[in-house]
């Protein structure tokens, strides 16, 4: 069987999925970077706003939106965009709520951006009122 690879326009990054592996839901099994680039590593982001206030107490959808807002701000500060993200790492208090997180994530990620990903259910995060933490890796192509 042949693999299916989808390039992200202008980035040198391609999403590849083997027909021998069940397709991911909102993520790719393999990401390839075919250009020289600058690696951007973003620490786990949580649902605190710029003032340090919790957004969405007890509400995974609201917390997911804030986490992705924080990730986008971090990407922008590093001169990156969602199209440059090659991997996301999810840490959830209740992995049984993954569909809630996926629905909120889908509202934020641009069409055609499905980074490689891992989801780990954890017993706790840095604060008891946090439901989700997400870290990211991005590769920003170097100017040629």
XYZ file of C-alpha atoms in Angstrom:
144
model
C 0.000 0.000 0.000
C 1.162 3.541 -0.638
C 1.256 6.365 1.846
C -0.657 9.616 1.500
C 1.333 12.835 1.951
C -0.158 16.337 2.039
C 2.211 19.326 1.887
C 1.413 22.518 3.796
C 1.815 25.304 1.233
C 5.023 27.294 1.530
C 6.286 25.581 4.690
C 8.268 22.540 3.559
C 6.174 20.544 6.045
C 4.104 17.548 4.934
C 1.556 15.445 6.757
C 1.907 11.762 5.944
C -0.396 8.922 6.864
C 0.180 5.264 6.112
C -2.777 3.291 4.787
C -1.624 0.560 7.188
C -2.526 2.700 10.244
C -6.035 3.843 11.117
C -6.315 7.609 10.362
C -6.008 9.979 13.309
C -8.814 12.237 14.441
C -7.425 15.739 13.935
C -3.793 14.645 13.909
C -1.275 13.054 11.544
C 0.807 9.993 12.317
C 3.889 11.386 10.547
C 5.095 14.925 9.897
C 8.049 15.508 7.567
C 10.095 18.696 7.375
C 11.957 18.991 4.082
C 13.595 22.415 4.473
C 16.147 23.922 6.839
C 14.282 25.491 9.716
C 14.314 27.015 13.154
C 12.888 24.765 15.863
C 10.391 26.458 18.180
C 9.600 24.650 21.434
C 6.589 25.914 23.377
C 6.109 24.912 26.983
C 2.811 23.472 28.103
C 0.126 26.128 28.037
C -2.760 26.219 30.495
C -6.072 28.089 30.696
C -4.800 31.282 32.331
C -5.303 34.623 30.619
C -2.583 37.289 30.373
C -3.551 38.523 33.846
C -3.077 35.087 35.380
C -6.805 34.460 35.799
C -8.329 31.049 35.160
C -10.585 30.968 32.103
C -13.406 28.413 32.137
C -13.540 26.936 35.626
C -14.873 23.394 35.196
C -15.449 23.992 31.444
C -13.101 21.987 29.200
C -14.301 23.727 26.022
C -13.521 27.201 27.420
C -10.201 26.014 28.836
C -9.257 24.474 25.481
C -9.983 27.756 23.694
C -7.794 29.661 26.183
C -4.981 27.111 25.910
C -5.002 27.442 22.115
C -5.187 31.243 22.397
C -2.054 31.081 24.564
C -0.348 28.711 22.111
C -1.138 31.090 19.248
C 0.314 34.027 21.215
C 3.476 32.006 21.891
C 3.759 31.022 18.219
C 3.346 34.646 17.152
C 6.000 35.787 19.646
C 8.385 33.244 18.083
C 7.583 34.330 14.519
C 5.654 31.121 13.818
C 2.142 30.240 12.672
C -0.109 27.217 13.145
C 1.081 25.956 9.751
C 4.564 25.538 11.274
C 3.397 23.325 14.160
C 4.626 19.764 13.712
C 3.641 18.262 17.073
C 1.227 18.868 19.937
C 1.369 17.115 23.293
C -1.870 16.986 25.287
C -2.147 16.353 29.019
C -5.779 15.936 30.100
C -7.328 15.265 33.480
C -10.100 13.231 31.801
C -9.252 11.708 28.412
C -12.876 10.577 28.193
C -13.661 14.210 27.324
C -11.395 14.205 24.254
C -14.283 14.968 21.873
C -14.977 18.233 23.725
C -11.327 19.214 23.345
C -11.263 18.182 19.675
C -14.360 20.247 18.866
C -12.869 23.368 20.458
C -9.485 22.744 18.794
C -11.161 22.400 15.393
C -12.581 25.928 15.784
C -9.043 27.300 16.136
C -6.658 25.271 13.981
C -6.616 26.274 10.312
C -7.987 23.802 7.763
C -5.294 21.349 6.699
C -3.197 21.627 9.868
C -3.111 18.275 11.673
C 0.154 18.033 13.653
C 1.491 14.769 15.028
C 0.169 14.408 18.559
C 0.090 12.436 21.770
C -2.575 12.577 24.464
C -1.802 11.501 28.008
C -4.368 11.344 30.785
C -2.902 12.708 34.010
C -4.143 12.634 37.591
C -3.378 16.293 38.068
C -1.805 19.419 36.643
C -0.023 22.323 38.356
C -3.392 23.525 39.724
C -6.431 21.456 40.666
C -8.774 23.663 38.617
C -6.916 23.039 35.338
C -8.319 20.394 32.996
C -5.826 20.568 30.122
C -2.249 21.493 29.258
C -0.838 21.495 25.709
C 2.764 21.836 24.518
C 3.909 22.402 20.929
C 6.836 21.996 18.557
C 7.053 24.079 15.406
C 9.554 24.381 12.575
C 9.819 27.760 10.879
C 11.531 27.492 7.474
C 14.684 29.561 7.145
C 14.709 32.202 4.431
C 16.560 30.966 1.388
